[in-house]
Amino acid sequence: MRLIISFSALFLSLILLQLSSGGVGPLDALSGIALGFTTSQIGLLGSAHFLGFFIGCWWAPRAMGSVGHSRAFAVFMAMGAIGILAHFLIIDPYAWAIMRIASGICVAGCYTVIEAWLQAKLTNEIRGRAMGTYRIVDMGASLAAQMVISVLEPASYVSYNLLALLCCAAILPLTLTKASQPETPKAPRLRPMLAVARSPLAAAGVVVAALSSASFRMVGPVYGTQVGLEIEQIAYFLASFVLGGALAQYPVGWLADKFDRRWVLIWLSVAAIISCFCTAFIGAAGTTIVMLMAGLFGLTSFPIFSVATAHANDFASSEERVELSAALMFFYALGAIAAPYLASGLIQWYGPGALFMMISVGHGLLIVFGISRMRARPTKGNLTRYIYAPRTSFTIGGLIGRQRERNGSDDKDT
């Protein structure tokens, strides 16, 4: 019973974390527009968030080792709340960028604690159910977080106060649980070149996934306002992307387990390019069409990270999978840091359609690289199981590693 209570506390903290931190990105974009920030400055805020995310991924396991899970979680949540509350103390885009670094550290740190706790407490008997629940809660909360901005007024102290209250409330369930804290896991070594050594295509795939997701979620509100969407409609626009990505997981997973994963990546990128061109050229053709195009874009681009991760794990041994996951997250973080600022600059110079043109170029390069990799190395025989891989922390590999095993194969193709 205590184990169930502990998981409930973790999941409730996760929901509150998502609602607070997930709402900051789009609210900052809309507030920046209202306050007269340039488009490039708004993109800088998104890039700063992912810089903080990278710092948090590296620091969080070490913080847990020093002060324990609950205290580390409280520290990261406090940083997130401070970053949110400080927005209206200094109204300046560069000061806000520093605050967004704090929010990025908060997200990465809290996810690391939650996933490390789950990893230590899960047993083989409940692993499947617990992980399924975790994915549903994470995706559902992410979807709800996009809708938060529909009830928040941009550039309002009250709006940021409400998000800070949610952030503070997220501390309570996990820190008040009576379940004993697990032992602190060993921090994974960060070896970025491990991902390149096992699968150059997978490393490129996660960069393109970051290019798509980070730029859309951080700069998407700017695109929405420039094509005539209202604030409530922008919330649905962002939520459509997340919903499309959620709906894609099962059919894409079935394809990735049945066919060569390189072909799956290539055809996903082809479909993503088509959705990008459709979205870029419809402009303000109609709200319903804009929402459908956002859903189609999420359907085609969101699963690329999980397919690329599964492909990399096909060539790794069991002992390498935790470090491989950290290496792939490193490349994702690099792409996510660069993408919002680059996208915002292109929008400022060439208009809203430039966001999707940039993303389509990234997918085009992935197609070319994928075809070249198919000529360089034969198809892997025994595949690991496809699993939806959350882009949350460097420790996620340890949490889902056992679920990847299939057919008793741990062979590497070198």
XYZ file of N, CA and C in Angstrom, residues 50 204-220 238 241 268-269 271-273 275-276 294 297-305 332 335-340 342-343 355-364 366 391:
174
model
N 16.117 25.589 -22.304
C 16.782 24.312 -22.584
C 18.238 24.315 -22.145
N 21.643 12.047 -35.069
C 21.072 13.078 -35.939
C 19.566 13.166 -35.760
N 18.929 12.017 -35.568
C 17.472 11.988 -35.398
C 16.995 12.753 -34.178
N 17.707 12.618 -33.054
C 17.261 13.323 -31.846
C 17.508 14.829 -31.976
N 18.535 15.224 -32.734
C 18.751 16.658 -32.984
C 17.592 17.227 -33.796
N 17.153 16.493 -34.820
C 16.029 16.948 -35.641
C 14.739 16.935 -34.821
N 14.586 15.948 -33.938
C 13.417 15.927 -33.055
C 13.390 17.170 -32.172
N 14.569 17.574 -31.676
C 14.657 18.798 -30.868
C 14.343 20.022 -31.710
N 14.856 20.047 -32.935
C 14.588 21.163 -33.844
C 13.086 21.343 -34.034
N 12.371 20.230 -34.176
C 10.925 20.282 -34.411
C 10.167 20.685 -33.155
N 10.389 19.928 -32.084
C 9.591 20.099 -30.872
C 9.903 21.396 -30.134
N 11.183 21.677 -29.900
C 11.548 22.851 -29.104
C 11.152 24.140 -29.800
N 11.390 24.217 -31.104
C 11.050 25.446 -31.824
C 9.537 25.648 -31.872
N 8.779 24.564 -32.070
C 7.329 24.695 -32.162
C 6.728 25.099 -30.816
N 7.162 24.449 -29.738
C 6.541 24.696 -28.442
C 6.961 26.045 -27.851
N 8.165 26.504 -28.170
C 8.626 27.764 -27.602
C 8.311 28.978 -28.477
N 8.266 28.769 -29.782
C 8.037 29.886 -30.701
C 6.676 29.764 -31.381
N 5.991 28.633 -31.187
C 4.674 28.437 -31.783
C 3.683 29.551 -31.469
N -1.256 24.609 -29.726
C -0.154 23.883 -29.086
C -0.603 22.521 -28.593
N -0.673 19.779 -31.268
C 0.635 19.186 -31.536
C 0.919 18.042 -30.568
N 8.805 9.120 -41.745
C 8.280 10.113 -40.802
C 8.752 11.510 -41.194
N 10.012 11.617 -41.597
C 10.528 12.920 -42.011
C 9.873 13.401 -43.294
N 6.813 12.710 -44.196
C 5.485 13.165 -43.782
C 5.565 14.487 -43.028
N 6.628 14.661 -42.212
C 6.792 15.918 -41.479
C 7.015 17.081 -42.435
N 7.789 16.858 -43.491
C 8.024 17.920 -44.479
C 6.716 18.318 -45.156
N 3.705 18.047 -43.905
C 2.894 18.789 -42.941
C 3.453 20.203 -42.735
N 4.772 20.353 -42.783
C 5.383 21.680 -42.643
C 4.991 22.594 -43.800
N -1.477 21.421 -37.128
C -0.645 21.274 -35.931
C -0.687 19.838 -35.424
N 1.367 17.736 -37.760
C 2.790 17.973 -37.520
C 3.262 17.194 -36.285
N 2.477 17.198 -35.231
C 2.829 16.414 -34.046
C 2.827 14.924 -34.334
N 1.867 14.480 -35.136
C 1.759 13.066 -35.497
C 2.999 12.575 -36.223
N 3.574 13.424 -37.063
C 4.704 13.001 -37.900
C 6.067 13.284 -37.285
N 6.157 14.311 -36.441
C 7.473 14.699 -35.916
C 7.733 14.235 -34.486
N 6.693 14.148 -33.669
C 6.875 13.822 -32.254
C 7.510 12.448 -32.027
N 7.134 11.396 -32.785
C 7.694 10.066 -32.508
C 9.138 9.878 -32.950
N 9.711 10.831 -33.656
C 11.057 10.636 -34.204
C 12.069 10.391 -33.099
N 11.947 11.080 -31.974
C 12.885 10.874 -30.873
C 12.849 9.423 -30.385
N 19.923 15.900 -27.912
C 18.606 16.538 -27.943
C 18.682 17.927 -27.317
N 20.303 20.491 -29.664
C 19.369 20.939 -30.693
C 18.293 21.845 -30.125
N 17.808 21.527 -28.915
C 16.741 22.314 -28.305
C 17.224 23.688 -27.859
N 18.491 23.796 -27.486
C 19.043 25.104 -27.107
C 19.116 26.023 -28.329
N 19.529 25.484 -29.452
C 19.719 26.305 -30.647
C 18.409 26.620 -31.368
N 17.447 25.686 -31.354
C 16.280 25.775 -32.232
C 15.394 27.001 -31.996
N 14.965 27.305 -30.758
C 14.048 28.450 -30.604
C 14.638 29.780 -31.051
N 17.079 30.294 -33.238
C 17.216 30.285 -34.696
C 15.862 30.480 -35.369
N 14.839 29.779 -34.874
C 13.507 29.882 -35.466
C 12.949 31.296 -35.328
N 9.256 29.409 -39.774
C 9.393 28.404 -38.712
C 9.330 26.998 -39.293
N 8.340 26.751 -40.128
C 8.161 25.410 -40.671
C 9.105 25.130 -41.833
N 9.554 26.183 -42.506
C 10.560 25.969 -43.535
C 11.874 25.496 -42.904
N 12.239 26.096 -41.773
C 13.449 25.673 -41.061
C 13.344 24.210 -40.629
N 12.196 23.849 -40.074
C 12.002 22.464 -39.614
C 12.056 21.494 -40.786
N 11.465 21.876 -41.919
C 11.464 20.990 -43.079
C 12.872 20.768 -43.622
N 13.718 21.795 -43.549
C 15.114 21.638 -43.977
C 15.811 20.611 -43.091
N 15.579 20.680 -41.785
C 16.173 19.704 -40.872
C 15.749 18.289 -41.198
N 14.466 18.106 -41.479
C 13.987 16.765 -41.833
C 14.519 16.318 -43.188
N 14.686 17.252 -44.112
C 15.270 16.896 -45.404
C 16.689 16.375 -45.250
N 17.854 14.960 -42.602
C 17.771 13.653 -41.952
C 17.457 12.550 -42.968
N 11.408 12.718 -23.076
C 12.623 13.544 -23.138
C 12.709 14.345 -21.844
